[in-house]
Amino acid sequence: MMDSVRERAFAKLNFTLDVVGKRPDGYHDMETVMQAVGLWDEVDITLKGEPGIEVDISWDDLPKDLHNLAGKAAREYLNYVNMTDIGVEVYITKAIPDRAGLAGGSSDAAAVIRGLDRLLGRGLSEEELLKICAGVGSDVPFCLRGGTQLAAGRGEILTRLAPCPECGIAIVKPGFSVSTPELFAALDGLKIGKRPDTARFISALGRGDIAAASPLAFNVFEQALPGAERRTVEAVKGALLDAGALGAAMTGTGSAVFGIFRDAGQARRADLAGYGDVFFADPLKFGE
Ligand code: C5P
């Protein structure tokens, strides 16, 4: 029997992101077009002799909650299949910056669930796997599926969309980070001025018209950022657009900002080094 698998955990972007209501359970209802991109962590999952779950990560200055999310994913999967006597070691080789809005931690968690299902030969249905993912975190179901999806509810109600046409994406992670619960709270205190036109974005993407879709990329969280951080995000967006991006927006609760370019070559020619860590990626058709 196989005792080890390696999974790729892809980053996601929110092409559009709207928060449409606050729920009695404290979460918010979302409406967001999510896209998996070719920037990934590698997740190695190994069965070990003794029961217990161990998580280790290649960057040692990462906050503990990343370990916790991958560990929680393993625990929830093993609980679901009634195999809590199994021992599992997870090793994550990071490439996706953390605290960026790129779902690095959520994607690692989804990779643990996908990998364990392969390793243990259980072959759960996608529906079951998605249910386990939803119990781990709001972005984890999307990370299991990948591709291009409209996400609603907490983020777990997914509708597959036409794949994103070929384009180049540049991602800039500025030096600051944002707390997700604090940004949700800040947004609650605001009257949201501008929202994305999600339907128009989806329709342009469905026609394969990246030039019409890209300028509609928009994230309501940008208006909830404190002044200095908002100005930084504006500056990064300005630099992306000056370099020829067809559209630019922050992803998730930030702080990473992406620009959509006609092709990878144009994205790579953009001089963005002064604004933070820079990554280039292409949109993925499947979670792969
Ligand atoms: O689901 P997850 O644990 O990733 O969410 C982290 C935090 O983000 C939640 O505790 C909540 O404050 C906020 N959140 C929310 N509504 C969502 C998703 C997340 O309020 N749909």
mmCIF file of C-alpha atoms and ligand atoms in Angstrom:
data_model
loop_
_atom_site.group_PDB
_atom_site.id
_atom_site.type_symbol
_atom_site.label_atom_id
_atom_site.label_comp_id
_atom_site.label_asym_id
_atom_site.label_seq_id
_atom_site.Cartn_x
_atom_site.Cartn_y
_atom_site.Cartn_z
ATOM 1 C CA MET A 1 0.000 0.000 0.000
ATOM 2 C CA MET A 2 1.095 3.561 -0.770
ATOM 3 C CA ASP A 3 2.212 5.335 2.381
ATOM 4 C CA SER A 4 2.861 8.826 1.022
ATOM 5 C CA VAL A 5 1.277 11.246 -1.465
ATOM 6 C CA ARG A 6 2.181 14.718 -2.693
ATOM 7 C CA GLU A 7 -0.561 17.214 -3.567
ATOM 8 C CA ARG A 8 -0.357 20.687 -5.058
ATOM 9 C CA ALA A 9 -2.295 23.342 -3.155
ATOM 10 C CA PHE A 10 -3.087 26.230 -5.512
ATOM 11 C CA ALA A 11 -3.631 29.870 -4.551
ATOM 12 C CA LYS A 12 -6.940 31.586 -5.309
ATOM 13 C CA LEU A 13 -7.928 35.078 -6.301
ATOM 14 C CA ASN A 14 -11.263 36.834 -5.870
ATOM 15 C CA PHE A 15 -11.886 38.442 -9.273
ATOM 16 C CA THR A 16 -14.953 40.088 -7.744
ATOM 17 C CA LEU A 17 -15.899 40.113 -4.075
ATOM 18 C CA ASP A 18 -19.123 41.398 -2.542
ATOM 19 C CA VAL A 19 -20.383 40.993 1.030
ATOM 20 C CA VAL A 20 -24.166 40.911 0.734
ATOM 21 C CA GLY A 21 -25.314 40.462 4.346
ATOM 22 C CA LYS A 22 -24.525 39.588 7.928
ATOM 23 C CA ARG A 23 -25.867 36.290 9.223
ATOM 24 C CA PRO A 24 -27.230 35.312 12.633
ATOM 25 C CA ASP A 25 -24.281 32.881 13.025
ATOM 26 C CA GLY A 26 -21.786 35.782 12.896
ATOM 27 C CA TYR A 27 -20.564 34.934 9.387
ATOM 28 C CA HIS A 28 -21.341 37.005 6.295
ATOM 29 C CA ASP A 29 -23.061 36.063 3.066
ATOM 30 C CA MET A 30 -20.708 36.479 0.150
ATOM 31 C CA GLU A 31 -20.983 36.762 -3.601
ATOM 32 C CA THR A 32 -17.579 36.255 -5.155
ATOM 33 C CA VAL A 33 -16.032 34.971 -8.367
ATOM 34 C CA MET A 34 -13.044 32.880 -7.320
ATOM 35 C CA GLN A 35 -10.201 31.707 -9.545
ATOM 36 C CA ALA A 36 -7.465 29.146 -8.924
ATOM 37 C CA VAL A 37 -4.044 30.276 -10.174
ATOM 38 C CA GLY A 38 -0.728 28.576 -10.883
ATOM 39 C CA LEU A 39 1.059 29.501 -7.662
ATOM 40 C CA TRP A 40 1.177 26.571 -5.269
ATOM 41 C CA ASP A 41 2.388 24.989 -2.055
ATOM 42 C CA GLU A 42 3.436 21.341 -2.062
ATOM 43 C CA VAL A 43 1.765 19.187 0.553
ATOM 44 C CA ASP A 44 3.295 15.809 1.446
ATOM 45 C CA ILE A 45 1.098 13.472 3.436
ATOM 46 C CA THR A 46 2.601 10.346 4.978
ATOM 47 C CA LEU A 47 1.061 7.595 7.071
ATOM 48 C CA LYS A 48 3.018 6.793 10.219
ATOM 49 C CA GLY A 49 2.988 3.951 12.711
ATOM 50 C CA GLU A 50 1.620 5.733 15.752
ATOM 51 C CA PRO A 51 -1.791 7.444 15.865
ATOM 52 C CA GLY A 52 -1.722 11.253 15.918
ATOM 53 C CA ILE A 53 -1.456 14.151 13.464
ATOM 54 C CA GLU A 54 1.763 16.120 12.963
ATOM 55 C CA VAL A 55 2.100 19.180 10.749
ATOM 56 C CA ASP A 56 5.393 20.810 9.795
ATOM 57 C CA ILE A 57 5.888 23.766 7.449
ATOM 58 C CA SER A 58 8.962 24.891 5.490
ATOM 59 C CA TRP A 59 8.753 28.526 6.706
ATOM 60 C CA ASP A 60 9.350 28.620 10.430
ATOM 61 C CA ASP A 61 8.061 32.128 11.126
ATOM 62 C CA LEU A 62 4.509 31.271 10.071
ATOM 63 C CA PRO A 63 1.654 31.800 12.522
ATOM 64 C CA LYS A 64 0.544 28.620 14.282
ATOM 65 C CA ASP A 65 -2.968 28.803 12.822
ATOM 66 C CA LEU A 66 -1.674 27.545 9.466
ATOM 67 C CA HIS A 67 -0.473 24.354 11.169
ATOM 68 C CA ASN A 68 -3.830 24.247 12.912
ATOM 69 C CA LEU A 69 -5.864 24.464 9.708
ATOM 70 C CA ALA A 70 -3.963 21.590 8.013
ATOM 71 C CA GLY A 71 -4.189 19.590 11.249
ATOM 72 C CA LYS A 72 -7.898 20.335 11.548
ATOM 73 C CA ALA A 73 -8.402 19.151 7.959
ATOM 74 C CA ALA A 74 -6.680 15.827 8.733
ATOM 75 C CA ARG A 75 -8.678 15.397 11.937
ATOM 76 C CA GLU A 76 -12.031 16.157 10.275
ATOM 77 C CA TYR A 77 -11.295 13.733 7.432
ATOM 78 C CA LEU A 78 -10.238 10.916 9.775
ATOM 79 C CA ASN A 79 -13.296 11.534 11.973
ATOM 80 C CA TYR A 80 -15.567 11.395 8.942
ATOM 81 C CA VAL A 81 -14.207 8.049 7.732
ATOM 82 C CA ASN A 82 -13.950 6.684 11.273
ATOM 83 C CA MET A 83 -10.209 6.080 11.100
ATOM 84 C CA THR A 84 -8.999 8.057 14.094
ATOM 85 C CA ASP A 85 -6.441 5.365 14.979
ATOM 86 C CA ILE A 86 -4.399 6.332 11.878
ATOM 87 C CA GLY A 87 -1.190 8.384 12.239
ATOM 88 C CA VAL A 88 -0.547 11.154 9.712
ATOM 89 C CA GLU A 89 2.418 13.429 9.021
ATOM 90 C CA VAL A 90 1.892 16.523 6.867
ATOM 91 C CA TYR A 91 4.813 18.516 5.472
ATOM 92 C CA ILE A 92 3.978 21.756 3.630
ATOM 93 C CA THR A 93 6.546 23.360 1.320
ATOM 94 C CA LYS A 94 5.250 26.937 1.143
ATOM 95 C CA ALA A 95 5.295 29.243 -1.859
ATOM 96 C CA ILE A 96 1.968 31.073 -1.358
ATOM 97 C CA PRO A 97 2.482 34.095 0.915
ATOM 98 C CA ASP A 98 0.413 33.940 4.107
ATOM 99 C CA ARG A 99 -1.996 36.655 5.317
ATOM 100 C CA ALA A 100 -2.415 37.686 1.705
ATOM 101 C CA GLY A 101 -6.012 36.806 0.740
ATOM 102 C CA LEU A 102 -4.663 34.030 -1.506
ATOM 103 C CA ALA A 103 -6.177 31.164 0.572
ATOM 104 C CA GLY A 104 -2.784 29.525 1.120
ATOM 105 C CA GLY A 105 -3.836 27.955 4.431
ATOM 106 C CA SER A 106 -7.262 26.928 3.095
ATOM 107 C CA SER A 107 -5.705 25.382 0.012
ATOM 108 C CA ASP A 108 -3.216 23.408 2.126
ATOM 109 C CA ALA A 109 -6.198 22.143 4.157
ATOM 110 C CA ALA A 110 -8.082 21.085 1.002
ATOM 111 C CA ALA A 111 -4.921 19.323 -0.249
ATOM 112 C CA VAL A 112 -4.697 17.376 3.033
ATOM 113 C CA ILE A 113 -8.303 16.189 2.597
ATOM 114 C CA ARG A 114 -7.806 15.279 -1.078
ATOM 115 C CA GLY A 115 -4.500 13.557 -0.308
ATOM 116 C CA LEU A 116 -5.793 11.542 2.639
ATOM 117 C CA ASP A 117 -8.722 10.346 0.543
ATOM 118 C CA ARG A 118 -6.243 9.099 -2.093
ATOM 119 C CA LEU A 119 -3.834 7.639 0.426
ATOM 120 C CA LEU A 120 -6.466 5.730 2.343
ATOM 121 C CA GLY A 121 -8.249 4.628 -0.846
ATOM 122 C CA ARG A 122 -11.638 5.687 0.480
ATOM 123 C CA GLY A 123 -12.772 7.471 -2.699
ATOM 124 C CA LEU A 124 -15.412 9.672 -1.039
ATOM 125 C CA SER A 125 -17.766 11.510 -3.389
ATOM 126 C CA GLU A 126 -17.048 15.152 -4.213
ATOM 127 C CA GLU A 127 -20.144 16.090 -2.225
ATOM 128 C CA GLU A 128 -18.786 14.367 0.895
ATOM 129 C CA LEU A 129 -15.335 15.892 0.462
ATOM 130 C CA LEU A 130 -16.877 19.365 0.039
ATOM 131 C CA LYS A 131 -18.875 18.859 3.234
ATOM 132 C CA ILE A 132 -15.716 18.002 5.178
ATOM 133 C CA CYS A 133 -13.979 21.050 3.636
ATOM 134 C CA ALA A 134 -16.829 23.379 4.678
ATOM 135 C CA GLY A 135 -16.335 22.265 8.290
ATOM 136 C CA VAL A 136 -12.682 23.350 8.130
ATOM 137 C CA GLY A 137 -13.101 26.886 6.701
ATOM 138 C CA SER A 138 -15.163 29.037 4.345
ATOM 139 C CA ASP A 139 -12.615 29.043 1.468
ATOM 140 C CA VAL A 140 -11.696 25.350 1.730
ATOM 141 C CA PRO A 141 -14.543 23.979 -0.511
ATOM 142 C CA PHE A 142 -13.457 26.287 -3.347
ATOM 143 C CA CYS A 143 -9.860 25.135 -2.919
ATOM 144 C CA LEU A 144 -10.945 21.514 -3.304
ATOM 145 C CA ARG A 145 -12.676 22.255 -6.612
ATOM 146 C CA GLY A 146 -10.461 24.966 -8.118
ATOM 147 C CA GLY A 147 -11.057 26.383 -11.590
ATOM 148 C CA THR A 148 -13.437 29.339 -11.859
ATOM 149 C CA GLN A 149 -16.430 29.338 -9.492
ATOM 150 C CA LEU A 150 -19.076 31.673 -8.148
ATOM 151 C CA ALA A 151 -19.126 31.275 -4.361
ATOM 152 C CA ALA A 152 -22.117 32.256 -2.213
ATOM 153 C CA GLY A 153 -23.251 31.689 1.384
ATOM 154 C CA ARG A 154 -20.173 31.621 3.636
ATOM 155 C CA GLY A 155 -18.253 30.721 0.495
ATOM 156 C CA GLU A 156 -19.261 27.061 0.405
ATOM 157 C CA ILE A 157 -22.121 27.285 -2.127
ATOM 158 C CA LEU A 158 -20.247 26.858 -5.387
ATOM 159 C CA THR A 159 -21.376 27.228 -8.986
ATOM 160 C CA ARG A 160 -18.926 26.241 -11.696
ATOM 161 C CA LEU A 161 -18.361 29.015 -14.267
ATOM 162 C CA ALA A 162 -16.858 29.000 -17.750
ATOM 163 C CA PRO A 163 -13.072 28.740 -17.419
ATOM 164 C CA CYS A 164 -11.181 32.014 -17.362
ATOM 165 C CA PRO A 165 -9.688 32.741 -20.795
ATOM 166 C CA GLU A 166 -5.898 32.693 -21.110
ATOM 167 C CA CYS A 167 -4.254 35.754 -19.601
ATOM 168 C CA GLY A 168 -1.317 36.729 -17.406
ATOM 169 C CA ILE A 169 -1.688 37.609 -13.741
ATOM 170 C CA ALA A 170 0.726 39.572 -11.573
ATOM 171 C CA ILE A 171 0.257 39.436 -7.808
ATOM 172 C CA VAL A 172 1.855 41.909 -5.411
ATOM 173 C CA LYS A 173 1.951 41.258 -1.660
ATOM 174 C CA PRO A 174 2.589 44.567 0.116
ATOM 175 C CA GLY A 175 4.401 44.561 3.454
ATOM 176 C CA PHE A 176 1.300 44.962 5.643
ATOM 177 C CA SER A 177 -1.198 42.261 6.583
ATOM 178 C CA VAL A 178 -4.834 42.506 7.574
ATOM 179 C CA SER A 179 -6.847 40.528 10.131
ATOM 180 C CA THR A 180 -9.808 38.906 8.363
ATOM 181 C CA PRO A 181 -12.311 39.215 11.288
ATOM 182 C CA GLU A 182 -11.265 42.859 11.854
ATOM 183 C CA LEU A 183 -11.824 43.759 8.207
ATOM 184 C CA PHE A 184 -15.265 42.089 8.229
ATOM 185 C CA ALA A 185 -16.060 44.134 11.380
ATOM 186 C CA ALA A 186 -14.828 47.354 9.744
ATOM 187 C CA LEU A 187 -17.030 46.647 6.717
ATOM 188 C CA ASP A 188 -20.043 46.110 9.023
ATOM 189 C CA GLY A 189 -19.571 49.673 10.269
ATOM 190 C CA LEU A 190 -19.647 51.141 6.755
ATOM 191 C CA LYS A 191 -22.326 51.915 4.269
ATOM 192 C CA ILE A 192 -20.815 50.139 1.267
ATOM 193 C CA GLY A 193 -20.431 52.766 -1.445
ATOM 194 C CA LYS A 194 -19.536 50.738 -4.499
ATOM 195 C CA ARG A 195 -20.103 47.074 -5.265
ATOM 196 C CA PRO A 196 -18.923 44.842 -8.101
ATOM 197 C CA ASP A 197 -21.248 44.088 -11.012
ATOM 198 C CA THR A 198 -20.870 40.335 -10.565
ATOM 199 C CA ALA A 199 -23.426 39.388 -13.231
ATOM 200 C CA ARG A 200 -21.709 41.528 -15.866
ATOM 201 C CA PHE A 201 -18.316 40.150 -14.893
ATOM 202 C CA ILE A 202 -19.567 36.567 -15.236
ATOM 203 C CA SER A 203 -21.204 37.315 -18.555
ATOM 204 C CA ALA A 204 -18.007 38.882 -19.992
ATOM 205 C CA LEU A 205 -15.910 35.977 -18.701
ATOM 206 C CA GLY A 206 -18.412 33.520 -20.209
ATOM 207 C CA ARG A 207 -17.927 35.160 -23.626
ATOM 208 C CA GLY A 208 -14.175 34.733 -23.180
ATOM 209 C CA ASP A 209 -13.833 38.526 -23.264
ATOM 210 C CA ILE A 210 -11.013 39.165 -20.788
ATOM 211 C CA ALA A 211 -10.739 42.812 -21.919
ATOM 212 C CA ALA A 212 -14.377 43.456 -20.942
ATOM 213 C CA ALA A 213 -14.268 41.383 -17.734
ATOM 214 C CA SER A 214 -11.011 42.654 -16.211
ATOM 215 C CA PRO A 215 -12.017 46.298 -15.573
ATOM 216 C CA LEU A 216 -14.983 44.887 -13.577
ATOM 217 C CA ALA A 217 -12.638 43.203 -11.052
ATOM 218 C CA PHE A 218 -13.635 44.782 -7.732
ATOM 219 C CA ASN A 219 -13.438 44.006 -4.010
ATOM 220 C CA VAL A 220 -15.681 45.743 -1.424
ATOM 221 C CA PHE A 221 -13.101 45.175 1.328
ATOM 222 C CA GLU A 222 -10.788 47.815 -0.134
ATOM 223 C CA GLN A 223 -13.083 50.581 1.152
ATOM 224 C CA ALA A 224 -12.941 49.115 4.705
ATOM 225 C CA LEU A 225 -9.116 49.287 4.934
ATOM 226 C CA PRO A 226 -7.538 51.863 7.268
ATOM 227 C CA GLY A 227 -6.306 54.971 5.378
ATOM 228 C CA ALA A 228 -2.603 54.113 5.040
ATOM 229 C CA GLU A 229 -3.290 50.561 3.868
ATOM 230 C CA ARG A 230 -5.971 51.758 1.446
ATOM 231 C CA ARG A 231 -3.508 54.212 -0.059
ATOM 232 C CA THR A 232 -0.929 51.428 -0.454
ATOM 233 C CA VAL A 233 -3.468 49.217 -2.249
ATOM 234 C CA GLU A 234 -4.433 52.152 -4.510
ATOM 235 C CA ALA A 235 -0.747 52.728 -5.328
ATOM 236 C CA VAL A 236 -0.197 49.062 -6.221
ATOM 237 C CA LYS A 237 -3.331 49.038 -8.400
ATOM 238 C CA GLY A 238 -2.103 52.222 -10.092
ATOM 239 C CA ALA A 239 1.279 50.621 -10.818
ATOM 240 C CA LEU A 240 -0.394 47.505 -12.262
ATOM 241 C CA LEU A 241 -2.685 49.574 -14.498
ATOM 242 C CA ASP A 242 0.234 51.803 -15.616
ATOM 243 C CA ALA A 243 2.088 48.624 -16.593
ATOM 244 C CA GLY A 244 -0.807 47.698 -18.891
ATOM 245 C CA ALA A 245 -3.119 45.632 -16.638
ATOM 246 C CA LEU A 246 -6.699 45.471 -17.961
ATOM 247 C CA GLY A 247 -7.996 45.482 -14.375
ATOM 248 C CA ALA A 248 -6.690 45.262 -10.803
ATOM 249 C CA ALA A 249 -8.135 44.611 -7.338
ATOM 250 C CA MET A 250 -7.251 43.349 -3.880
ATOM 251 C CA THR A 251 -7.944 39.637 -3.276
ATOM 252 C CA GLY A 252 -9.978 38.407 -0.284
ATOM 253 C CA THR A 253 -9.241 40.431 2.836
ATOM 254 C CA GLY A 254 -5.830 41.299 1.417
ATOM 255 C CA SER A 255 -3.288 42.417 1.457
ATOM 256 C CA ALA A 256 -2.286 40.973 -1.937
ATOM 257 C CA VAL A 257 -3.360 42.873 -5.051
ATOM 258 C CA PHE A 258 -3.548 41.338 -8.519
ATOM 259 C CA GLY A 259 -3.515 42.721 -12.045
ATOM 260 C CA ILE A 260 -4.951 40.908 -15.071
ATOM 261 C CA PHE A 261 -2.865 41.276 -18.238
ATOM 262 C CA ARG A 262 -3.475 40.137 -21.819
ATOM 263 C CA ASP A 263 -0.694 37.579 -21.557
ATOM 264 C CA ALA A 264 2.029 36.273 -19.268
ATOM 265 C CA GLY A 265 4.771 38.165 -21.136
ATOM 266 C CA GLN A 266 3.146 41.527 -20.507
ATOM 267 C CA ALA A 267 2.563 40.671 -16.841
ATOM 268 C CA ARG A 268 6.235 39.769 -16.411
ATOM 269 C CA ARG A 269 7.437 43.018 -17.976
ATOM 270 C CA ALA A 270 5.664 45.062 -15.268
ATOM 271 C CA ASP A 271 8.192 46.624 -12.870
ATOM 272 C CA LEU A 272 6.549 46.133 -9.495
ATOM 273 C CA ALA A 273 9.511 45.316 -7.243
ATOM 274 C CA GLY A 274 9.176 48.502 -5.159
ATOM 275 C CA TYR A 275 5.659 47.580 -4.023
ATOM 276 C CA GLY A 276 6.244 44.268 -2.257
ATOM 277 C CA ASP A 277 6.808 40.614 -3.101
ATOM 278 C CA VAL A 278 5.802 39.894 -6.693
ATOM 279 C CA PHE A 279 4.429 36.639 -8.150
ATOM 280 C CA PHE A 280 3.276 35.687 -11.639
ATOM 281 C CA ALA A 281 0.653 33.066 -12.339
ATOM 282 C CA ASP A 282 -1.798 31.868 -14.955
ATOM 283 C CA PRO A 283 -5.475 31.055 -14.340
ATOM 284 C CA LEU A 284 -6.128 27.307 -13.962
ATOM 285 C CA LYS A 285 -9.005 25.486 -15.608
ATOM 286 C CA PHE A 286 -9.214 22.773 -12.943
ATOM 287 C CA GLY A 287 -7.943 22.295 -9.429
ATOM 288 C CA GLU A 288 -5.426 19.759 -10.932
HETATM 289 O O1 C5P B 1 -14.404 30.308 7.779
HETATM 290 P P1 C5P B 1 -13.125 30.902 8.246
HETATM 291 O O2 C5P B 1 -12.643 30.290 9.529
HETATM 292 O O3 C5P B 1 -12.055 30.911 7.192
HETATM 293 O O4 C5P B 1 -13.418 32.433 8.567
HETATM 294 C C1 C5P B 1 -12.528 33.245 9.271
HETATM 295 C C2 C5P B 1 -13.272 34.457 9.823
HETATM 296 O O5 C5P B 1 -13.687 35.304 8.756
HETATM 297 C C3 C5P B 1 -14.543 34.128 10.578
HETATM 298 O O6 C5P B 1 -14.291 33.928 11.932
HETATM 299 C C4 C5P B 1 -15.394 35.375 10.367
HETATM 300 O O7 C5P B 1 -14.984 36.402 11.237
HETATM 301 C C5 C5P B 1 -14.997 35.816 8.976
HETATM 302 N N1 C5P B 1 -15.904 35.336 7.908
HETATM 303 C C6 C5P B 1 -17.174 35.862 7.805
HETATM 304 N N2 C5P B 1 -18.007 35.447 6.784
HETATM 305 C C7 C5P B 1 -17.567 34.554 5.866
HETATM 306 C C8 C5P B 1 -16.267 34.001 5.960
HETATM 307 C C9 C5P B 1 -15.458 34.423 6.986
HETATM 308 O O8 C5P B 1 -17.587 36.703 8.610
HETATM 309 N N3 C5P B 1 -18.377 34.190 4.877
#
